[in-house]
PDB file of C-alpha atoms in Angstrom:
ATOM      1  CA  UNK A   1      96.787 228.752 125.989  1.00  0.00           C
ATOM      2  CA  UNK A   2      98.054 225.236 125.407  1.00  0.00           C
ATOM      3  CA  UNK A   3      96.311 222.512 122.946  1.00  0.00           C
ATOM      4  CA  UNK A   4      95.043 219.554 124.403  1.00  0.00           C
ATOM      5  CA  UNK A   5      92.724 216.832 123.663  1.00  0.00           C
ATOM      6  CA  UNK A   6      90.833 215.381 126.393  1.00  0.00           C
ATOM      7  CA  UNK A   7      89.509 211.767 127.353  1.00  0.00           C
ATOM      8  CA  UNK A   8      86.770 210.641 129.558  1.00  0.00           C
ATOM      9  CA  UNK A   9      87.838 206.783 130.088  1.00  0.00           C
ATOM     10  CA  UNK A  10      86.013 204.568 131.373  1.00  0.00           C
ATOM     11  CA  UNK A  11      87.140 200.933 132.644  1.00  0.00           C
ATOM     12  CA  UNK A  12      85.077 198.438 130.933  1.00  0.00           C
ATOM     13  CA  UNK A  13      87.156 196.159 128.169  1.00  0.00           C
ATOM     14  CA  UNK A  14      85.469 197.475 125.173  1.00  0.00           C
ATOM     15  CA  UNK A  15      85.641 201.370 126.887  1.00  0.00           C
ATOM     16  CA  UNK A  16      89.533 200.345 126.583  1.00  0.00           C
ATOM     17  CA  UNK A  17      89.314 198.923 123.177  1.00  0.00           C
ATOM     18  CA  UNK A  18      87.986 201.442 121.523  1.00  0.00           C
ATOM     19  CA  UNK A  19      89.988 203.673 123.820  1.00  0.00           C
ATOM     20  CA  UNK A  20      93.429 202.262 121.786  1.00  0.00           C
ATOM     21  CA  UNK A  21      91.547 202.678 118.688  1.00  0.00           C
ATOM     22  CA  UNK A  22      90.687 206.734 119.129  1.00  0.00           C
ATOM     23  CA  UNK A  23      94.637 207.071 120.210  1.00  0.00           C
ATOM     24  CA  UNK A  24      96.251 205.236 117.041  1.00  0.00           C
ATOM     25  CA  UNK A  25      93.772 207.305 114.925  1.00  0.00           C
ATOM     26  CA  UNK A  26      94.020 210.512 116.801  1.00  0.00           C
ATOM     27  CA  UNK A  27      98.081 209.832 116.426  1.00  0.00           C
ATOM     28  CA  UNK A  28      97.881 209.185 112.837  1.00  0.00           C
ATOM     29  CA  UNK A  29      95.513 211.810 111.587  1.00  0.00           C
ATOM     30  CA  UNK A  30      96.788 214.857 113.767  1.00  0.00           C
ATOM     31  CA  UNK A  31      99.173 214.459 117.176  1.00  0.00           C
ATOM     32  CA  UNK A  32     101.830 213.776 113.962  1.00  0.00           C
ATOM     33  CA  UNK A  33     101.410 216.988 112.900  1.00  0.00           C
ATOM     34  CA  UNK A  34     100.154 219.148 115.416  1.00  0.00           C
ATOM     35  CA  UNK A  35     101.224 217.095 118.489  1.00  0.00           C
ATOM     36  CA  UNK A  36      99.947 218.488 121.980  1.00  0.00           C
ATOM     37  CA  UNK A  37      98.961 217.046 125.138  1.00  0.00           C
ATOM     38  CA  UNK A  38      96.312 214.381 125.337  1.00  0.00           C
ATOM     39  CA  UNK A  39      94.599 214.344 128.407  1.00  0.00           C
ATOM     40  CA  UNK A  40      93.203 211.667 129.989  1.00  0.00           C
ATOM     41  CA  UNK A  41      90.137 211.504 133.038  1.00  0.00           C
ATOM     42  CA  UNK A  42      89.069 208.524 134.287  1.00  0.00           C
ATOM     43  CA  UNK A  43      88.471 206.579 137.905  1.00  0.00           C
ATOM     44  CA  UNK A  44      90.918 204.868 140.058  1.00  0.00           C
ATOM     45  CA  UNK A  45      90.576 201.205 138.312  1.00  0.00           C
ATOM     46  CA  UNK A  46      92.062 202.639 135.346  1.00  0.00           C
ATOM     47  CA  UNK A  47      95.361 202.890 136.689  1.00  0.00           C
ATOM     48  CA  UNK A  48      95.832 199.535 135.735  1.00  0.00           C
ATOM     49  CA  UNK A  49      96.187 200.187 132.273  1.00  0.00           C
ATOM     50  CA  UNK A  50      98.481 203.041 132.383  1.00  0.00           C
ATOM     51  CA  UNK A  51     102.170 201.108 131.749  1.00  0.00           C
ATOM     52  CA  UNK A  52     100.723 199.298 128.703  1.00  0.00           C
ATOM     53  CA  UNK A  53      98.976 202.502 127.500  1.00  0.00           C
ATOM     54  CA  UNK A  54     102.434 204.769 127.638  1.00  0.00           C
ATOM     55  CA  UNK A  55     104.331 201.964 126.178  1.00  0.00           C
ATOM     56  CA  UNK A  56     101.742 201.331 123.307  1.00  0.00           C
ATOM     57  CA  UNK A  57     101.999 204.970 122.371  1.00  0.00           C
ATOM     58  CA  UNK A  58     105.157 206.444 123.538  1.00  0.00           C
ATOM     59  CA  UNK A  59     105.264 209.548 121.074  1.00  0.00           C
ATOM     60  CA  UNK A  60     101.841 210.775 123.398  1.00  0.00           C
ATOM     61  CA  UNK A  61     102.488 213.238 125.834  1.00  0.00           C
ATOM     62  CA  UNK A  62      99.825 211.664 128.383  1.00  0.00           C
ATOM     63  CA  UNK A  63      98.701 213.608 131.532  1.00  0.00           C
ATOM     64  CA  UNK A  64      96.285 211.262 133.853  1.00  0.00           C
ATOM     65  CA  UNK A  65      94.384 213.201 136.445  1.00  0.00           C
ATOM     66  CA  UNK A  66      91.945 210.150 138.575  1.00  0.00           C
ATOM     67  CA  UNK A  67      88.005 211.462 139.201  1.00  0.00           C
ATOM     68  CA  UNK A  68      85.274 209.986 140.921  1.00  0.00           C
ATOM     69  CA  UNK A  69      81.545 209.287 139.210  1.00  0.00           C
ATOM     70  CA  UNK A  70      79.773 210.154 142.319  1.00  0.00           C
ATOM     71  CA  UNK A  71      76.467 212.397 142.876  1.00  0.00           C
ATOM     72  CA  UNK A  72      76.748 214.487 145.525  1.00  0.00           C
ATOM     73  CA  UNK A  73      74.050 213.940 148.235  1.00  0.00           C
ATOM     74  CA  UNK A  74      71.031 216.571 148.296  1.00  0.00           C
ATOM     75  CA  UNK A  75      68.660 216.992 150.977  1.00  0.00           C
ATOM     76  CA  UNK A  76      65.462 215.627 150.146  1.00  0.00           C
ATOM     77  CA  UNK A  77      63.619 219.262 149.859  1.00  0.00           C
ATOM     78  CA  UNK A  78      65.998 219.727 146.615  1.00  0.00           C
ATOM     79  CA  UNK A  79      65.416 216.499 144.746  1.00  0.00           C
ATOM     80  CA  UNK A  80      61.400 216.810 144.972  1.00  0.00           C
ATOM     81  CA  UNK A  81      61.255 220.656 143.245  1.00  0.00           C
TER      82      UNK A  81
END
């Protein structure tokens, strides 16, 4: 089994502030020294930021994988037990 770390990112401005921020640390305090994978989820508006996020950290070994925050639909008998 590989090492990873995995993201759940979400969209918002301060999501992708703070987003930047967990990367530099995460870079400086361990993917230096015991770099693996970082893993990223997040929904299709994110794509956006992808060019400046693998330029910003271009020692990262990113893999992106899109998701959708959606409930699934239940009949009605489920949701009242």
């Amino acid at each position: 089994m590989k090492d990873c770390v995995v993201y759940l990112a979400g969209n918002s401005e301060d999501n992708i502030k703070d987003f930047y921020k967990s990367l530099s640390l995460l870079y400086e305090n361990y993917l230096k020294t015991f770099p693996c994978d970082v893993v990223v989820f997040h929904e299709k508006a994110f794509i956006q930021h992808l060019p400046i996020l693998i330029k910003a950290f271009p020692n990262i070994s990113f893999k992106f994988f899109e998701i959708t925050f959606e409930l699934p639909k239940y009949n009605a008998d489920i949701l009242e037990k």
